[in-house]
Short mmCIF file of C-alpha atoms and ligand atoms in Angstrom, two decimals:
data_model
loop_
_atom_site.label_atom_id
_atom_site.label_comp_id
_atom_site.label_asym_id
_atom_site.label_seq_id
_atom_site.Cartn_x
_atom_site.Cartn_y
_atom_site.Cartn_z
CA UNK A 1 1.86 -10.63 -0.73
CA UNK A 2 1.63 -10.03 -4.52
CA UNK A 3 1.29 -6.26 -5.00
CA UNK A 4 -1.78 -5.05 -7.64
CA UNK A 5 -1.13 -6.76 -10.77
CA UNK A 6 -4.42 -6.63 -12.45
CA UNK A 7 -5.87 -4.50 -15.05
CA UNK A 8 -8.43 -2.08 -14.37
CA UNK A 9 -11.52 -4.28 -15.58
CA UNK A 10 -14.09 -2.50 -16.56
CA UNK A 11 -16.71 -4.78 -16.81
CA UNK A 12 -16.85 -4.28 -12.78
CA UNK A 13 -18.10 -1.81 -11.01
CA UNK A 14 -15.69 0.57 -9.50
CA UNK A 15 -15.61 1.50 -5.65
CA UNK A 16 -12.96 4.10 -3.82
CA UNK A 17 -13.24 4.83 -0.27
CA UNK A 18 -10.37 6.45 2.05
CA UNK A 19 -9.60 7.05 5.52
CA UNK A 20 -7.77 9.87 7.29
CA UNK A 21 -4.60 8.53 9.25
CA UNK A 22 -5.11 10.46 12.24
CA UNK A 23 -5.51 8.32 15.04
CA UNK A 24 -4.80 4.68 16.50
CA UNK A 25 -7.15 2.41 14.67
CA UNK A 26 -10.02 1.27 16.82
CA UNK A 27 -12.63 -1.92 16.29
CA UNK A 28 -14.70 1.21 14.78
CA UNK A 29 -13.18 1.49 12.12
CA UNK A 30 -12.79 -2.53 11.46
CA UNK A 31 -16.87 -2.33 11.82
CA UNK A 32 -17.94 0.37 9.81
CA UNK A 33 -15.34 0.18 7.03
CA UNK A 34 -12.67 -1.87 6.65
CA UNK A 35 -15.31 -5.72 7.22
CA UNK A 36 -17.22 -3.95 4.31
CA UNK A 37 -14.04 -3.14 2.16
CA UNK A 38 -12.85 -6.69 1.93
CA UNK A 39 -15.91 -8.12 1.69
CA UNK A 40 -16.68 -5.68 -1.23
CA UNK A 41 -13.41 -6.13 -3.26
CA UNK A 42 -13.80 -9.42 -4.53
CA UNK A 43 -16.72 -7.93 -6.45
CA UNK A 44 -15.61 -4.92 -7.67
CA UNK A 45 -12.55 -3.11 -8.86
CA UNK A 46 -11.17 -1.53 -5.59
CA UNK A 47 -9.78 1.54 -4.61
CA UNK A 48 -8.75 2.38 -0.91
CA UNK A 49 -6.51 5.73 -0.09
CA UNK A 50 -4.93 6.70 3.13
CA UNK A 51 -6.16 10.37 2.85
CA UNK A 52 -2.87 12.11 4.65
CA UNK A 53 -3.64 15.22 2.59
CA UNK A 54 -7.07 15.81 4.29
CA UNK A 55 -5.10 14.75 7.77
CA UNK A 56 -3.51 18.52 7.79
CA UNK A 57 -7.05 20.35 7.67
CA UNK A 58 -6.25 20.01 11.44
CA UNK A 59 -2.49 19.92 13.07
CA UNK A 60 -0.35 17.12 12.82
CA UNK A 61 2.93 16.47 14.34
CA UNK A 62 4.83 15.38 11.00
CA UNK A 63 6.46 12.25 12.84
CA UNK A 64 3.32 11.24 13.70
CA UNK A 65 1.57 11.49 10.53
CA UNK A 66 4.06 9.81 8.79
CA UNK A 67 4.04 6.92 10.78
CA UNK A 68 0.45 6.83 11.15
CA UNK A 69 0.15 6.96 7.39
CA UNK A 70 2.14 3.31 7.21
CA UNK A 71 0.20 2.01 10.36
CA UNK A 72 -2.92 2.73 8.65
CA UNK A 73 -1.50 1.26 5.46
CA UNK A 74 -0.49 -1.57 7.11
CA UNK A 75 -4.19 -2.18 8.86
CA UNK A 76 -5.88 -1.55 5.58
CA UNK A 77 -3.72 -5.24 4.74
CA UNK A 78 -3.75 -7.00 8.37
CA UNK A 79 -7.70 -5.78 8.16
CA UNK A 80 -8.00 -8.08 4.83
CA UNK A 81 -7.50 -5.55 1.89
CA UNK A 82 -5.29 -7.92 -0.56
CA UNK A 83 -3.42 -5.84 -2.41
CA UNK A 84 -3.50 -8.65 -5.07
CA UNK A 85 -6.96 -7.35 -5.12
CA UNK A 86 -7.01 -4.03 -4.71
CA UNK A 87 -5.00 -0.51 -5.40
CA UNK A 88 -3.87 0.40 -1.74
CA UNK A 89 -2.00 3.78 -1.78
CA UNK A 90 -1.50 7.15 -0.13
CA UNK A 91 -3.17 10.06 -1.42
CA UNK A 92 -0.36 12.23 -1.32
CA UNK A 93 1.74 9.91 -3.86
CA UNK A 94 -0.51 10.43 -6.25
CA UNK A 95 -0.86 14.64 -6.74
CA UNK A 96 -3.53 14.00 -9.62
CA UNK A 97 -5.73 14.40 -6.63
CA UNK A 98 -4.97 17.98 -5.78
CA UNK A 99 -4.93 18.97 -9.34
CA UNK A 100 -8.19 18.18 -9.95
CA UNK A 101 -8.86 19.58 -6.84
CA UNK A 102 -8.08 23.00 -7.32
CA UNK A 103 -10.29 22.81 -11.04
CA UNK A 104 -13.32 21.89 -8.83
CA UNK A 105 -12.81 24.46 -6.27
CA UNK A 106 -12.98 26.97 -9.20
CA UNK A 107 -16.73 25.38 -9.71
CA UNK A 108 -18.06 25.29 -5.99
CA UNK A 109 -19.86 28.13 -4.60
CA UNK A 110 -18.78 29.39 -1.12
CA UNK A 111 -22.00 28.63 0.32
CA UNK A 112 -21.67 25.11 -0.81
CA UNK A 113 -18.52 24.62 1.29
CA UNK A 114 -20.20 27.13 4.07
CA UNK A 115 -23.13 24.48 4.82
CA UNK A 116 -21.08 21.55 5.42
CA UNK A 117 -21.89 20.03 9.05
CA UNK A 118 -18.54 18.52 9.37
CA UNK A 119 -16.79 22.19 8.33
CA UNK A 120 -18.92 23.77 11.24
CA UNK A 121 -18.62 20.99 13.77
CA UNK A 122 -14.67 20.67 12.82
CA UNK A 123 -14.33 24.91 13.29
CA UNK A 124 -15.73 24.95 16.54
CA UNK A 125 -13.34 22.21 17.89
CA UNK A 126 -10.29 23.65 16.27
CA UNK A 127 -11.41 27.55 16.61
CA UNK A 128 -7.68 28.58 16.75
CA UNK A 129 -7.19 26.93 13.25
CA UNK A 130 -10.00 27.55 11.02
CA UNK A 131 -8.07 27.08 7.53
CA UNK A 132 -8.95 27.35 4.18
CA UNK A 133 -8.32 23.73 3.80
CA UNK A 134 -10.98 22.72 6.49
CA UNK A 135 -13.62 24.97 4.47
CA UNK A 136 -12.36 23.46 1.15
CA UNK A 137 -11.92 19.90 2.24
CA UNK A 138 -14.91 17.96 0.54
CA UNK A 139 -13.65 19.12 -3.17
CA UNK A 140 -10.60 17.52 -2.10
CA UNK A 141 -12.69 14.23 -1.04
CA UNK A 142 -14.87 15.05 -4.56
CA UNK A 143 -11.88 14.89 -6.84
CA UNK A 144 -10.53 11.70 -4.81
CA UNK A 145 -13.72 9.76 -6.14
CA UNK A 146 -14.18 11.40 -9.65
CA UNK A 147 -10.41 10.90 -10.51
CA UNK A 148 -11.08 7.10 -11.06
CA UNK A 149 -14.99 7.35 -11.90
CA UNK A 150 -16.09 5.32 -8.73
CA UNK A 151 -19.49 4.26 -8.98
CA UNK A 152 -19.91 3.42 -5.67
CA UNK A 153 -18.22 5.21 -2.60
CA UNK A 154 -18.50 3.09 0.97
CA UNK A 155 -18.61 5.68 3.51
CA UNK A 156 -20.22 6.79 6.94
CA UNK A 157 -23.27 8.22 7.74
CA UNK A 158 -21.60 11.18 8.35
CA UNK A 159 -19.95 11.95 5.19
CA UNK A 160 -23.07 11.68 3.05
CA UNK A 161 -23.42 15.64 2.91
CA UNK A 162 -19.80 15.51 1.05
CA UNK A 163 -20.64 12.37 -1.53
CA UNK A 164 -24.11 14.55 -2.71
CA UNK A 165 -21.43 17.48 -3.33
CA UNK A 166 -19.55 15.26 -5.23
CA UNK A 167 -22.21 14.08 -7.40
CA UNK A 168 -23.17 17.87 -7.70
CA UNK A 169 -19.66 18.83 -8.92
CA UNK A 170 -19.70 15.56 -11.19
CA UNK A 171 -23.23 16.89 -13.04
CA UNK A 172 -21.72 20.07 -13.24
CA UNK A 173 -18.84 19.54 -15.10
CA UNK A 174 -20.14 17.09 -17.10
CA UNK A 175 -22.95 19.58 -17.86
CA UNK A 176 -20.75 22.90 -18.28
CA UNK A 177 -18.19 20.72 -20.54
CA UNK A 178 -19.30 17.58 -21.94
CA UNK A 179 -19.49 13.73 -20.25
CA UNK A 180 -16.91 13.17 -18.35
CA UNK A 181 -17.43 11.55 -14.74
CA UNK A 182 -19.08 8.89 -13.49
CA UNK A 183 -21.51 10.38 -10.88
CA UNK A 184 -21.09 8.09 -7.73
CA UNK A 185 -23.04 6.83 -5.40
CA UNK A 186 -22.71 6.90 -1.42
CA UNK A 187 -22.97 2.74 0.04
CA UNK A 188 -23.62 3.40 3.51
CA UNK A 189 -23.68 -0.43 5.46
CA UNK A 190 -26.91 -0.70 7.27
CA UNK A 191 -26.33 -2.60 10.15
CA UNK A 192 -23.75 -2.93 12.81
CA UNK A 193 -21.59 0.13 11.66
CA UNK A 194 -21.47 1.95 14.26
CA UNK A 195 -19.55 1.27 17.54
CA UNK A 196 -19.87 3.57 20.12
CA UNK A 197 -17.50 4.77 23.14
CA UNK A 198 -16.90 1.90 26.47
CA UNK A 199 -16.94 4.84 28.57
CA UNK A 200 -19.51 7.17 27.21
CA UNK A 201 -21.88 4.85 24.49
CA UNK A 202 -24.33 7.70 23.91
CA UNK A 203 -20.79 8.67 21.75
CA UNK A 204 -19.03 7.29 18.60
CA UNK A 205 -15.99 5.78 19.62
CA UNK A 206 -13.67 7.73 17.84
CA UNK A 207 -9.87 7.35 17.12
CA UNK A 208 -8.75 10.65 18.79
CA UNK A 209 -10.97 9.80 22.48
CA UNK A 210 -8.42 10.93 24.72
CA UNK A 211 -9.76 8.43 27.25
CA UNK A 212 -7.83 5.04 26.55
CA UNK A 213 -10.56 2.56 28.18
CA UNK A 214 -12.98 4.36 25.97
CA UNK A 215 -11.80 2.54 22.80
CA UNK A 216 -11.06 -0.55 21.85
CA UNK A 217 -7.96 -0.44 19.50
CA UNK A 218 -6.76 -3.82 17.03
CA UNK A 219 -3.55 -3.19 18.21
CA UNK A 220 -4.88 -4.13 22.00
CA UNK A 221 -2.87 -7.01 23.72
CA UNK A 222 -5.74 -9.78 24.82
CA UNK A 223 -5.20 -8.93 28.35
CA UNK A 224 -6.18 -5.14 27.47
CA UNK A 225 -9.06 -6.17 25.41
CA UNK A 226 -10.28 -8.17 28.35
CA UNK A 227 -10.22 -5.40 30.75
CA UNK A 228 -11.57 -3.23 28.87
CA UNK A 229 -14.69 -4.83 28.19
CA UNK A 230 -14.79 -5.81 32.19
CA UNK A 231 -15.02 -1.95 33.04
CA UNK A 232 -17.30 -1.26 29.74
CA UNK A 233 -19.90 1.40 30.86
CA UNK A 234 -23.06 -1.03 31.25
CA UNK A 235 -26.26 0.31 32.03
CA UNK A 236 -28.82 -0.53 35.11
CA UNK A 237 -31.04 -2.85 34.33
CA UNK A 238 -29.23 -6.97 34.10
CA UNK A 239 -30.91 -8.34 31.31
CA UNK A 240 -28.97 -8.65 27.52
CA UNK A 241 -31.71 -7.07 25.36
CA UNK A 242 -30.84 -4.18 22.19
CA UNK A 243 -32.31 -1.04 22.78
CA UNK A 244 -30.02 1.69 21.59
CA UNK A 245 -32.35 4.84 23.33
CA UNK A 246 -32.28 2.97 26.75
CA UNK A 247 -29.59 0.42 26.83
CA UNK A 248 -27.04 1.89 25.23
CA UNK A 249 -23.76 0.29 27.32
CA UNK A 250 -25.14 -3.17 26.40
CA UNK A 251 -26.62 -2.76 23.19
CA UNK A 252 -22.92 -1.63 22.06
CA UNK A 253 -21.42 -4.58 23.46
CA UNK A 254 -23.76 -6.53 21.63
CA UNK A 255 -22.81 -4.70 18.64
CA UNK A 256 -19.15 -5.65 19.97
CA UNK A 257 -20.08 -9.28 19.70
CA UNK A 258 -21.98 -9.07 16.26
CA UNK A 259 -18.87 -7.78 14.77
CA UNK A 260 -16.76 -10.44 16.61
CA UNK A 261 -18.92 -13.56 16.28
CA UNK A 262 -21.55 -13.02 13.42
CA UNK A 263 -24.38 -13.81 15.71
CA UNK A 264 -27.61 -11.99 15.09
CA UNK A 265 -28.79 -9.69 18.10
CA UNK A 266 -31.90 -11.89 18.73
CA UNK A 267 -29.41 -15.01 18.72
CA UNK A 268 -27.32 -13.22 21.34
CA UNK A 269 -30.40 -12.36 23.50
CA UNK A 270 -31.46 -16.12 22.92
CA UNK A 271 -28.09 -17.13 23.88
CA UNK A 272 -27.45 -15.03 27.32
CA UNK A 273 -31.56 -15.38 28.21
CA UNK A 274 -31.91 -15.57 31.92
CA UNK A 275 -28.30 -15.02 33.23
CA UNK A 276 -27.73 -13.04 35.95
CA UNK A 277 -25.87 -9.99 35.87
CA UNK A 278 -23.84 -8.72 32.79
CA UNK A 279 -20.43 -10.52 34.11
CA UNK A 280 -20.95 -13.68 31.75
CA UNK A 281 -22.10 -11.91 28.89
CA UNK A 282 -19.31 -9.39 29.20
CA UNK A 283 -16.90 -12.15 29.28
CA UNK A 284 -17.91 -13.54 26.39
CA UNK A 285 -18.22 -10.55 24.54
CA UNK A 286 -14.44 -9.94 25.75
CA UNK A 287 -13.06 -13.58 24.51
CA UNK A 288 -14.46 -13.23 20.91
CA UNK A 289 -13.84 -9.66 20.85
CA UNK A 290 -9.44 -11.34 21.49
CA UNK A 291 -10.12 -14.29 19.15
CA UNK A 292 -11.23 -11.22 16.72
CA UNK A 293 -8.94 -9.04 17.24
CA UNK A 294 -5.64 -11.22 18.04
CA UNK A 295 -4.85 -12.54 13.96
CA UNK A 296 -5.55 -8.88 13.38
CA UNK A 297 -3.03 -7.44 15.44
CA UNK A 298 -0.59 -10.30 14.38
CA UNK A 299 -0.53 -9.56 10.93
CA UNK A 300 -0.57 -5.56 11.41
CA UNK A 301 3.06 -6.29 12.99
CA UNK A 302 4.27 -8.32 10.90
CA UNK A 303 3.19 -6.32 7.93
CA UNK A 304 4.30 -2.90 9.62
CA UNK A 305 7.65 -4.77 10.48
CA UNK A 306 8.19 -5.30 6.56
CA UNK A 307 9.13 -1.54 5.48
CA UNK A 308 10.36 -2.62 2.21
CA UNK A 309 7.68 -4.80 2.01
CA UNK A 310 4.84 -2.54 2.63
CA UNK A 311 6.83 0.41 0.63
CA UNK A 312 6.53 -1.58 -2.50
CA UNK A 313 2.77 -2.20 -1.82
CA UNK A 314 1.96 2.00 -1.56
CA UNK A 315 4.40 2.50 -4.63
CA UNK A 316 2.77 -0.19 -7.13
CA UNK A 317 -0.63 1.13 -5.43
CA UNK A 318 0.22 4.81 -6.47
CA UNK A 319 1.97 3.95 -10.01
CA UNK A 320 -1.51 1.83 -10.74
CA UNK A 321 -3.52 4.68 -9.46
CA UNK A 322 -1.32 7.74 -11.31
CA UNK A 323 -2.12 5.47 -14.54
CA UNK A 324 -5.87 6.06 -13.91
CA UNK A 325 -5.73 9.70 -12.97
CA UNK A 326 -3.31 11.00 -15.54
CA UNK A 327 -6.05 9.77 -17.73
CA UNK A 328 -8.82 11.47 -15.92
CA UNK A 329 -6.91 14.57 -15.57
CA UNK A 330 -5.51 15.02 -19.32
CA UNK A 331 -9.57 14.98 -20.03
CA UNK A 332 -10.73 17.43 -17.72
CA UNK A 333 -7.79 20.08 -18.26
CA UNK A 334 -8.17 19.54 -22.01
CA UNK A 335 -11.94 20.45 -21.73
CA UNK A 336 -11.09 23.47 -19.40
CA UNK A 337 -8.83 24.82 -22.07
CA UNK A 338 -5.45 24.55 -20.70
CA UNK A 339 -2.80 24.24 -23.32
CA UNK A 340 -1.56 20.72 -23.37
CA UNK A 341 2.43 19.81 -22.79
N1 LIG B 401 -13.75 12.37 4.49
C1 LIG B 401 -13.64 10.98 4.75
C2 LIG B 401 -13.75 10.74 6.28
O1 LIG B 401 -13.33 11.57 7.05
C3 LIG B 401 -12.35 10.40 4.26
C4 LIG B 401 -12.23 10.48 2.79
C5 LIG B 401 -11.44 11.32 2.07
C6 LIG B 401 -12.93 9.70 1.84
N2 LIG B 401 -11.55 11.07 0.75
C7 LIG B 401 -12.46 10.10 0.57
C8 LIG B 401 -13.91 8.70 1.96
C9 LIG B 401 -12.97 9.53 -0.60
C10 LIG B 401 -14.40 8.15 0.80
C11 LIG B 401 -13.95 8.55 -0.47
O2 LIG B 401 -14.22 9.70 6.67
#
């Protein structure tokens, strides 16, 4: 593993994207990020964060985030993020991000932050811990992607609400002051992202489920992957057909499969046509899912084994990404008339 060596080239497009280390990573995540992140970096010039400073918008046992923030790390890599490739590093190593933070919250309107779906959804789940940093934590993601000028940000569904109010705060500063950011764009992946719960698939399966069967994580042995999938919610009904509204058990195991095997859903209903019962497609689904997920998990470990190793990944990641900021940052406090040192 050669750690970032190349120059920011910018002739190529320019794409950030981070993740919050606060959970066990999950074949969701592999699906609706990460297989789009390494297929995507060849292409452009890559950024990818381990966001540990919007982790503590909620509690976090400080052991745990720590050594979350190296698993997650390490996944990025085991995942397929080269950091030959691209700048891997953790947000909090690189505190350009909360300076230019706190300029932008000086430009966004309470209301702005007020209408967020994720701040109300997030405040009702946490009501005992409804911080100023929950309210405020889209600026945070806004000055993540303006620090380096992405063009292009690869994100959920869900987190399209924060990208347009980091385009707003990008027009507005460059409008206020003079040109300045790049104003990015959300790349949302149209097909296959999302993987849904084995317990409950009318819900995302999400890293912090406290219901073990109900995710599938790429640290799974095979024999847990294979039970798993054996006592995967199905639905009634035998035949393998997608239908999201009325099959939603099997239509996320075919998703499962997609994600595992390539195969198209109309191959897979070509392929399991006529068999009886969901026991042979399910055991399909199970062996590509461990075929998937096995050189995964083998390389997380051996990766997350390497402390030094992985140490001087994050700390070339965050010296290449500091270089970028500090440049971004000297601009913008510069044109909001702070005296320069
Ligand atoms: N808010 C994002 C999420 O929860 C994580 C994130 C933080 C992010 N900063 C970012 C994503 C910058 C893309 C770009 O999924």
């Amino acid at each position: 593993m050669t750690p970032h060596t190349q120059p920011s080239a910018p002739s190529r497009k320019t794409i950030l994207s981070g993740m919050q280390p606060t959970g066990e990573l999950n074949i969701g995540h592999v699906a609706g990020a990460l297989r789009n992140w390494v297929a995507l970096q060849r292409e452009y010039d890559s950024l990818f964060c381990v966001v540990d400073q919007h982790a503590i918008t909620v509690r976090q046992e400080p052991a745990k985030l720590r050594k979350r923030t190296l698993d997650m790390a390490a996944m990025f890599i085991a995942a397929g993020v080269d950091p030959a490739q691209s700048v891997v590093f953790v947000q909090s190593h690189v505190p350009e991000h909360v300076q230019l933070a706190w300029v932008l919250t000086c430009m966004t309107g309470m209301g702005e932050c007020a209408r967020m779906t994720q701040f109300k959804d997030k405040s009702e789940k946490h009501a005992d811990n409804i911080n100023v940093g929950l309210f405020t934590y889209p600026i945070l993601m806004a000055a993540d992607i303006l620090l380096y000028n992405a063009d292009l940000v690869p994100v959920g569904q869900d987190q399209k609400q924060h990208l347009e109010l980091a385009r707003n705060l990008a027009e507005r500063f460059n409008h206020h002051y003079s040109a300045t950011f790049t104003v990015p764009e959300p790349f949302i992946p149209k097909v296959g992202g999302k993987i849904m719960s084995l317990q409950e698939p009318t819900k995302k399966m999400s890293k912090s489920d406290p219901n073990e069967k109900a995710s599938l994580f790429l640290i799974d042995t095979d024999d847990q992957i294979r039970n798993k999938i054996k006592r995967a919610v199905t639905d009634s009904g035998t035949d393998i057909v997608y239908d999201e509204e009325a099959r939603p058990g099997v239509s996320n195991l075919m998703s499962l499969y997609h994600i595992a095997t390539g195969a198209s859903f109309a191959d897979i209903e070509r392929e399991f046509a006529g068999s009886t019962g969901y026991a042979p497609f399910k055991e399909a689904v199970a062996e590509a899912l461990v075929a998937y997920i096995r050189p995964i998990r083998e390389r997380f470990l051996e990766v997350r084994s390497d402390t030094d190793g992985l140490s001087a990944i994050l700390r070339q990641g965050a010296d290449h990404a500091r270089d970028r900021a500090r440049k971004t940052l000297r601009k913008v406090y510069k044109k909001t008339g702070f005296v320069e040192y």
